[in-house]
Amino acid sequence: MPGPLRLEFVTSADRLDRLPPTRAEVAVVGRSNVGKSSLLNALANRTGLAHVSKTPGRTRLLNCFRLDEDGRDATLVDCPGYGYAKAPAQMRASWARMIEGYLLGRDELTTILVLVDGAVGPTPLDVQMVEWLDHHERPYDVVATKHDKVKASTRDRRKRDLAAGLDLDPREVTWVSAAKGVNVDRLRDLVRTRLAP
Ligand code: GDP
């Protein structure tokens, strides 16, 4: 099915065993400000979809969206942004435990979309996340954001550097722009493939 993902907010959970049962699940992670909300809205072509993940009380929860398309029993989970500098260390540690427990313990996960700011390149936290997923042999796909913020003449090099910083082949990175709609269709295809019945 082409076109926007038909995502509907279901619930927010503070631990993996409070998430609704599903057959297949895609998680979305990235540091704060990477462009995660903008991208979720672009995938669904709905301006307010990811708003729910930013409402007070939900920013530290696993926000769960059902993919409401025929034949699919699938969900997408928007994980709290990591590396939010203003949070006290103790709070950061408890988010990390929650997200780690989820990413390692959720058997239904078919991929973890790791968002990396394409205008900034991988930060040490992004590198840590990818190395950690590799170490635990968890499935993931790297998505670079903000394609429109990088000058056309430097994009090839930026993509090579971004991939190299994560020890990946550039072909393994999908570089999107939520603002301009670049490669949003490609990412929709990827999500649908990962959630295929
Ligand atoms: P989140 O914290 O990861 O949910 O990030 P947001 O979606 O709130 O975006 C953070 C900032 O990046 C905002 O100022 C957005 O307007 C900006 N942003 C997000 N996506 C894009 C994009 O594709 N292009 C550009 N130029 N800016 C973007």
PDB file of C-alpha atoms and ligand atoms in Angstrom:
ATOM      1  CA  MET A   1       0.000   0.000   0.000  1.00  0.00           C
ATOM      2  CA  PRO A   2       1.600   3.300  -1.036  1.00  0.00           C
ATOM      3  CA  GLY A   3       0.984   6.660   0.628  1.00  0.00           C
ATOM      4  CA  PRO A   4       1.143   7.826   4.240  1.00  0.00           C
ATOM      5  CA  LEU A   5       1.346   5.288   7.047  1.00  0.00           C
ATOM      6  CA  ARG A   6      -2.017   4.963   8.749  1.00  0.00           C
ATOM      7  CA  LEU A   7      -0.856   5.348  12.333  1.00  0.00           C
ATOM      8  CA  GLU A   8      -3.185   5.742  15.299  1.00  0.00           C
ATOM      9  CA  PHE A   9      -2.052   6.505  18.827  1.00  0.00           C
ATOM     10  CA  VAL A  10      -2.915   3.642  21.178  1.00  0.00           C
ATOM     11  CA  THR A  11      -1.250   4.135  24.525  1.00  0.00           C
ATOM     12  CA  SER A  12       1.846   5.193  26.444  1.00  0.00           C
ATOM     13  CA  ALA A  13       3.697   2.692  28.601  1.00  0.00           C
ATOM     14  CA  ASP A  14       6.421   3.004  31.190  1.00  0.00           C
ATOM     15  CA  ARG A  15       7.708  -0.531  30.718  1.00  0.00           C
ATOM     16  CA  LEU A  16       7.704  -3.108  28.019  1.00  0.00           C
ATOM     17  CA  ASP A  17       5.285  -5.445  29.754  1.00  0.00           C
ATOM     18  CA  ARG A  18       2.633  -2.711  29.670  1.00  0.00           C
ATOM     19  CA  LEU A  19       2.705  -2.427  25.879  1.00  0.00           C
ATOM     20  CA  PRO A  20      -0.215  -3.918  23.975  1.00  0.00           C
ATOM     21  CA  PRO A  21       0.336  -7.292  22.343  1.00  0.00           C
ATOM     22  CA  THR A  22       1.327  -7.126  18.689  1.00  0.00           C
ATOM     23  CA  ARG A  23       2.746  -9.350  15.994  1.00  0.00           C
ATOM     24  CA  ALA A  24       5.448  -7.022  14.698  1.00  0.00           C
ATOM     25  CA  GLU A  25       6.856  -3.787  16.009  1.00  0.00           C
ATOM     26  CA  VAL A  26       9.196  -1.032  14.849  1.00  0.00           C
ATOM     27  CA  ALA A  27      10.846   1.220  17.444  1.00  0.00           C
ATOM     28  CA  VAL A  28      12.096   4.723  16.697  1.00  0.00           C
ATOM     29  CA  VAL A  29      15.004   6.114  18.710  1.00  0.00           C
ATOM     30  CA  GLY A  30      17.257   9.148  18.489  1.00  0.00           C
ATOM     31  CA  ARG A  31      18.647  11.918  20.573  1.00  0.00           C
ATOM     32  CA  SER A  32      16.427  14.870  21.466  1.00  0.00           C
ATOM     33  CA  ASN A  33      16.010  17.334  18.600  1.00  0.00           C
ATOM     34  CA  VAL A  34      17.059  14.849  15.921  1.00  0.00           C
ATOM     35  CA  GLY A  35      13.751  15.466  14.143  1.00  0.00           C
ATOM     36  CA  LYS A  36      11.882  12.381  15.353  1.00  0.00           C
ATOM     37  CA  SER A  37       8.485  14.041  15.838  1.00  0.00           C
ATOM     38  CA  SER A  38       8.689  15.834  12.492  1.00  0.00           C
ATOM     39  CA  LEU A  39       9.539  12.561  10.798  1.00  0.00           C
ATOM     40  CA  LEU A  40       6.719  10.577  12.425  1.00  0.00           C
ATOM     41  CA  ASN A  41       4.300  13.282  11.339  1.00  0.00           C
ATOM     42  CA  ALA A  42       5.726  13.151   7.805  1.00  0.00           C
ATOM     43  CA  LEU A  43       5.424   9.351   7.650  1.00  0.00           C
ATOM     44  CA  ALA A  44       1.751   9.632   8.581  1.00  0.00           C
ATOM     45  CA  ASN A  45       1.200  12.921   6.759  1.00  0.00           C
ATOM     46  CA  ARG A  46      -0.469  14.191   9.914  1.00  0.00           C
ATOM     47  CA  THR A  47       0.781  17.352  11.528  1.00  0.00           C
ATOM     48  CA  GLY A  48      -0.298  16.526  15.059  1.00  0.00           C
ATOM     49  CA  LEU A  49       0.431  12.814  15.262  1.00  0.00           C
ATOM     50  CA  ALA A  50       3.677  12.913  17.217  1.00  0.00           C
ATOM     51  CA  HIS A  51       2.411  15.787  19.325  1.00  0.00           C
ATOM     52  CA  VAL A  52       1.152  13.214  21.773  1.00  0.00           C
ATOM     53  CA  SER A  53       4.718  12.072  22.425  1.00  0.00           C
ATOM     54  CA  LYS A  54       5.639  15.610  23.458  1.00  0.00           C
ATOM     55  CA  THR A  55       2.775  16.269  25.838  1.00  0.00           C
ATOM     56  CA  PRO A  56       3.819  16.670  29.478  1.00  0.00           C
ATOM     57  CA  GLY A  57       3.978  13.302  31.191  1.00  0.00           C
ATOM     58  CA  ARG A  58       4.548  11.361  27.985  1.00  0.00           C
ATOM     59  CA  THR A  59       8.031  12.497  27.006  1.00  0.00           C
ATOM     60  CA  ARG A  60       9.629   9.711  29.050  1.00  0.00           C
ATOM     61  CA  LEU A  61       7.237   6.975  27.983  1.00  0.00           C
ATOM     62  CA  LEU A  62       7.069   4.490  25.164  1.00  0.00           C
ATOM     63  CA  ASN A  63       4.388   5.969  22.925  1.00  0.00           C
ATOM     64  CA  CYS A  64       2.657   3.314  20.944  1.00  0.00           C
ATOM     65  CA  PHE A  65       0.978   3.765  17.531  1.00  0.00           C
ATOM     66  CA  ARG A  66      -0.946   1.041  15.730  1.00  0.00           C
ATOM     67  CA  LEU A  67      -0.400   0.674  11.996  1.00  0.00           C
ATOM     68  CA  ASP A  68      -3.975   0.529  10.876  1.00  0.00           C
ATOM     69  CA  GLU A  69      -3.612  -1.109   7.473  1.00  0.00           C
ATOM     70  CA  ASP A  70      -5.316  -4.223   6.180  1.00  0.00           C
ATOM     71  CA  GLY A  71      -3.862  -7.530   7.227  1.00  0.00           C
ATOM     72  CA  ARG A  72      -1.374  -5.979   9.604  1.00  0.00           C
ATOM     73  CA  ASP A  73      -1.206  -6.417  13.332  1.00  0.00           C
ATOM     74  CA  ALA A  74       1.682  -4.063  13.774  1.00  0.00           C
ATOM     75  CA  THR A  75       2.839  -1.168  15.908  1.00  0.00           C
ATOM     76  CA  LEU A  76       5.358   1.607  15.870  1.00  0.00           C
ATOM     77  CA  VAL A  77       6.811   2.752  19.178  1.00  0.00           C
ATOM     78  CA  ASP A  78       8.204   6.236  19.619  1.00  0.00           C
ATOM     79  CA  CYS A  79      10.898   5.992  22.298  1.00  0.00           C
ATOM     80  CA  PRO A  80      11.952   8.904  24.497  1.00  0.00           C
ATOM     81  CA  GLY A  81      14.773  10.987  23.043  1.00  0.00           C
ATOM     82  CA  TYR A  82      18.138  10.256  24.612  1.00  0.00           C
ATOM     83  CA  GLY A  83      20.869  12.637  25.647  1.00  0.00           C
ATOM     84  CA  TYR A  84      18.592  15.333  26.928  1.00  0.00           C
ATOM     85  CA  ALA A  85      21.276  17.373  28.631  1.00  0.00           C
ATOM     86  CA  LYS A  86      19.040  19.194  31.080  1.00  0.00           C
ATOM     87  CA  ALA A  87      17.814  16.057  32.825  1.00  0.00           C
ATOM     88  CA  PRO A  88      19.517  15.113  36.060  1.00  0.00           C
ATOM     89  CA  ALA A  89      21.880  12.138  35.843  1.00  0.00           C
ATOM     90  CA  GLN A  90      19.643   9.935  37.942  1.00  0.00           C
ATOM     91  CA  MET A  91      16.691  10.570  35.652  1.00  0.00           C
ATOM     92  CA  ARG A  92      18.825   9.913  32.590  1.00  0.00           C
ATOM     93  CA  ALA A  93      19.877   6.605  34.103  1.00  0.00           C
ATOM     94  CA  SER A  94      16.300   5.511  34.712  1.00  0.00           C
ATOM     95  CA  TRP A  95      15.244   6.372  31.128  1.00  0.00           C
ATOM     96  CA  ALA A  96      18.241   4.483  29.828  1.00  0.00           C
ATOM     97  CA  ARG A  97      17.243   1.411  31.834  1.00  0.00           C
ATOM     98  CA  MET A  98      13.683   1.598  30.561  1.00  0.00           C
ATOM     99  CA  ILE A  99      14.686   2.019  26.916  1.00  0.00           C
ATOM    100  CA  GLU A 100      17.369  -0.654  27.177  1.00  0.00           C
ATOM    101  CA  GLY A 101      14.937  -3.080  28.772  1.00  0.00           C
ATOM    102  CA  TYR A 102      12.510  -2.445  25.961  1.00  0.00           C
ATOM    103  CA  LEU A 103      14.991  -2.642  23.079  1.00  0.00           C
ATOM    104  CA  LEU A 104      16.560  -5.837  24.383  1.00  0.00           C
ATOM    105  CA  GLY A 105      13.447  -7.498  25.717  1.00  0.00           C
ATOM    106  CA  ARG A 106      10.763  -6.854  23.130  1.00  0.00           C
ATOM    107  CA  ASP A 107      10.768 -10.006  21.001  1.00  0.00           C
ATOM    108  CA  GLU A 108       8.311  -8.535  18.468  1.00  0.00           C
ATOM    109  CA  LEU A 109      10.767  -5.834  17.351  1.00  0.00           C
ATOM    110  CA  THR A 110      11.637  -6.370  13.694  1.00  0.00           C
ATOM    111  CA  THR A 111      13.769  -3.268  13.502  1.00  0.00           C
ATOM    112  CA  ILE A 112      14.893  -0.272  15.519  1.00  0.00           C
ATOM    113  CA  LEU A 113      15.051   2.897  13.466  1.00  0.00           C
ATOM    114  CA  VAL A 114      18.059   4.843  14.742  1.00  0.00           C
ATOM    115  CA  LEU A 115      17.686   8.485  13.759  1.00  0.00           C
ATOM    116  CA  VAL A 116      20.861  10.498  13.269  1.00  0.00           C
ATOM    117  CA  ASP A 117      20.900  14.215  12.494  1.00  0.00           C
ATOM    118  CA  GLY A 118      22.173  14.439   8.916  1.00  0.00           C
ATOM    119  CA  ALA A 119      23.166  18.061   9.392  1.00  0.00           C
ATOM    120  CA  VAL A 120      25.329  17.221  12.424  1.00  0.00           C
ATOM    121  CA  GLY A 121      26.542  13.679  11.767  1.00  0.00           C
ATOM    122  CA  PRO A 122      26.687  10.924  14.358  1.00  0.00           C
ATOM    123  CA  THR A 123      27.284  12.189  17.884  1.00  0.00           C
ATOM    124  CA  PRO A 124      29.108  10.013  20.435  1.00  0.00           C
ATOM    125  CA  LEU A 125      25.687   9.003  21.807  1.00  0.00           C
ATOM    126  CA  ASP A 126      24.571   7.854  18.337  1.00  0.00           C
ATOM    127  CA  VAL A 127      27.760   5.828  17.934  1.00  0.00           C
ATOM    128  CA  GLN A 128      27.207   4.319  21.373  1.00  0.00           C
ATOM    129  CA  MET A 129      23.644   3.348  20.481  1.00  0.00           C
ATOM    130  CA  VAL A 130      24.641   1.622  17.233  1.00  0.00           C
ATOM    131  CA  GLU A 131      27.587  -0.181  18.869  1.00  0.00           C
ATOM    132  CA  TRP A 132      25.319  -1.314  21.674  1.00  0.00           C
ATOM    133  CA  LEU A 133      22.712  -2.651  19.222  1.00  0.00           C
ATOM    134  CA  ASP A 134      25.467  -4.450  17.291  1.00  0.00           C
ATOM    135  CA  HIS A 135      26.847  -5.911  20.478  1.00  0.00           C
ATOM    136  CA  HIS A 136      23.439  -7.274  21.455  1.00  0.00           C
ATOM    137  CA  GLU A 137      22.702  -8.369  17.881  1.00  0.00           C
ATOM    138  CA  ARG A 138      19.482  -6.364  17.734  1.00  0.00           C
ATOM    139  CA  PRO A 139      18.047  -5.461  14.312  1.00  0.00           C
ATOM    140  CA  TYR A 140      18.285  -1.802  13.308  1.00  0.00           C
ATOM    141  CA  ASP A 141      18.191   0.588  10.357  1.00  0.00           C
ATOM    142  CA  VAL A 142      19.914   3.964  10.393  1.00  0.00           C
ATOM    143  CA  VAL A 143      17.892   6.932   9.174  1.00  0.00           C
ATOM    144  CA  ALA A 144      19.586  10.302   8.721  1.00  0.00           C
ATOM    145  CA  THR A 145      17.350  13.373   9.078  1.00  0.00           C
ATOM    146  CA  LYS A 146      17.354  16.986   7.801  1.00  0.00           C
ATOM    147  CA  HIS A 147      18.600  16.231   4.280  1.00  0.00           C
ATOM    148  CA  ASP A 148      17.504  19.754   3.232  1.00  0.00           C
ATOM    149  CA  LYS A 149      19.858  21.388   5.751  1.00  0.00           C
ATOM    150  CA  VAL A 150      22.973  20.165   3.969  1.00  0.00           C
ATOM    151  CA  LYS A 151      24.142  21.846   0.759  1.00  0.00           C
ATOM    152  CA  ALA A 152      23.639  19.664  -2.303  1.00  0.00           C
ATOM    153  CA  SER A 153      27.345  19.889  -3.157  1.00  0.00           C
ATOM    154  CA  THR A 154      28.417  18.343   0.154  1.00  0.00           C
ATOM    155  CA  ARG A 155      25.696  15.694   0.569  1.00  0.00           C
ATOM    156  CA  ASP A 156      27.618  12.769  -0.915  1.00  0.00           C
ATOM    157  CA  ARG A 157      30.577  13.365   1.297  1.00  0.00           C
ATOM    158  CA  ARG A 158      28.368  13.955   4.345  1.00  0.00           C
ATOM    159  CA  LYS A 159      26.560  10.692   3.757  1.00  0.00           C
ATOM    160  CA  ARG A 160      29.835   8.789   3.398  1.00  0.00           C
ATOM    161  CA  ASP A 161      31.193  10.356   6.597  1.00  0.00           C
ATOM    162  CA  LEU A 162      27.988   9.715   8.506  1.00  0.00           C
ATOM    163  CA  ALA A 163      27.947   6.055   7.464  1.00  0.00           C
ATOM    164  CA  ALA A 164      31.685   5.643   8.144  1.00  0.00           C
ATOM    165  CA  GLY A 165      31.228   7.123  11.626  1.00  0.00           C
ATOM    166  CA  LEU A 166      28.830   4.269  12.358  1.00  0.00           C
ATOM    167  CA  ASP A 167      30.892   1.645  10.544  1.00  0.00           C
ATOM    168  CA  LEU A 168      28.202   1.214   7.879  1.00  0.00           C
ATOM    169  CA  ASP A 169      28.031   1.272   4.108  1.00  0.00           C
ATOM    170  CA  PRO A 170      26.392   4.520   2.839  1.00  0.00           C
ATOM    171  CA  ARG A 171      23.768   2.359   1.081  1.00  0.00           C
ATOM    172  CA  GLU A 172      22.575   1.217   4.495  1.00  0.00           C
ATOM    173  CA  VAL A 173      21.564   4.755   5.462  1.00  0.00           C
ATOM    174  CA  THR A 174      18.253   6.307   4.391  1.00  0.00           C
ATOM    175  CA  TRP A 175      18.576  10.083   4.360  1.00  0.00           C
ATOM    176  CA  VAL A 176      15.275  11.890   4.658  1.00  0.00           C
ATOM    177  CA  SER A 177      13.907  15.381   5.017  1.00  0.00           C
ATOM    178  CA  ALA A 178      10.637  15.703   6.886  1.00  0.00           C
ATOM    179  CA  ALA A 179      10.555  19.386   5.946  1.00  0.00           C
ATOM    180  CA  LYS A 180      10.886  18.793   2.193  1.00  0.00           C
ATOM    181  CA  GLY A 181       9.523  15.254   1.958  1.00  0.00           C
ATOM    182  CA  VAL A 182      12.782  13.829   0.610  1.00  0.00           C
ATOM    183  CA  ASN A 183      12.854  10.003   0.722  1.00  0.00           C
ATOM    184  CA  VAL A 184       9.843   9.881   3.042  1.00  0.00           C
ATOM    185  CA  ASP A 185       8.224   7.380   0.639  1.00  0.00           C
ATOM    186  CA  ARG A 186      11.339   5.221   0.772  1.00  0.00           C
ATOM    187  CA  LEU A 187      11.197   5.188   4.539  1.00  0.00           C
ATOM    188  CA  ARG A 188       7.490   4.308   4.467  1.00  0.00           C
ATOM    189  CA  ASP A 189       8.361   1.349   2.243  1.00  0.00           C
ATOM    190  CA  LEU A 190      11.066   0.288   4.660  1.00  0.00           C
ATOM    191  CA  VAL A 191       8.700   0.462   7.642  1.00  0.00           C
ATOM    192  CA  ARG A 192       6.013  -1.494   5.766  1.00  0.00           C
ATOM    193  CA  THR A 193       8.567  -4.115   4.775  1.00  0.00           C
ATOM    194  CA  ARG A 194       9.723  -4.506   8.369  1.00  0.00           C
ATOM    195  CA  LEU A 195       6.098  -4.810   9.506  1.00  0.00           C
ATOM    196  CA  ALA A 196       4.948  -7.041   6.642  1.00  0.00           C
ATOM    197  CA  PRO A 197       2.385  -9.687   7.624  1.00  0.00           C
TER     198      PRO A 197
HETATM  199  P1  GDP B   1      12.544  15.679  18.134  1.00  0.00           P
HETATM  200  O1  GDP B   1      12.957  16.358  19.384  1.00  0.00           O
HETATM  201  O2  GDP B   1      13.529  14.627  17.730  1.00  0.00           O
HETATM  202  O3  GDP B   1      11.130  15.183  18.124  1.00  0.00           O
HETATM  203  O4  GDP B   1      12.703  16.767  16.958  1.00  0.00           O
HETATM  204  P2  GDP B   1      11.638  17.720  16.253  1.00  0.00           P
HETATM  205  O5  GDP B   1      10.857  16.993  15.221  1.00  0.00           O
HETATM  206  O6  GDP B   1      10.874  18.468  17.276  1.00  0.00           O
HETATM  207  O7  GDP B   1      12.636  18.684  15.481  1.00  0.00           O
HETATM  208  C1  GDP B   1      13.663  19.384  16.145  1.00  0.00           C
HETATM  209  C2  GDP B   1      14.030  20.622  15.335  1.00  0.00           C
HETATM  210  O8  GDP B   1      14.533  20.239  14.057  1.00  0.00           O
HETATM  211  C3  GDP B   1      12.823  21.510  15.040  1.00  0.00           C
HETATM  212  O9  GDP B   1      13.248  22.836  15.082  1.00  0.00           O
HETATM  213  C4  GDP B   1      12.424  21.104  13.637  1.00  0.00           C
HETATM  214  O10 GDP B   1      11.770  22.149  12.939  1.00  0.00           O
HETATM  215  C5  GDP B   1      13.745  20.777  13.015  1.00  0.00           C
HETATM  216  N1  GDP B   1      13.602  19.766  11.937  1.00  0.00           N
HETATM  217  C6  GDP B   1      13.053  18.553  12.040  1.00  0.00           C
HETATM  218  N2  GDP B   1      13.068  17.908  10.854  1.00  0.00           N
HETATM  219  C7  GDP B   1      13.640  18.755   9.957  1.00  0.00           C
HETATM  220  C8  GDP B   1      13.948  18.682   8.552  1.00  0.00           C
HETATM  221  O11 GDP B   1      13.686  17.702   7.846  1.00  0.00           O
HETATM  222  N3  GDP B   1      14.566  19.775   8.008  1.00  0.00           N
HETATM  223  C9  GDP B   1      14.877  20.870   8.727  1.00  0.00           C
HETATM  224  N4  GDP B   1      15.476  21.890   8.103  1.00  0.00           N
HETATM  225  N5  GDP B   1      14.602  20.978  10.047  1.00  0.00           N
HETATM  226  C10 GDP B   1      13.996  19.947  10.659  1.00  0.00           C
END
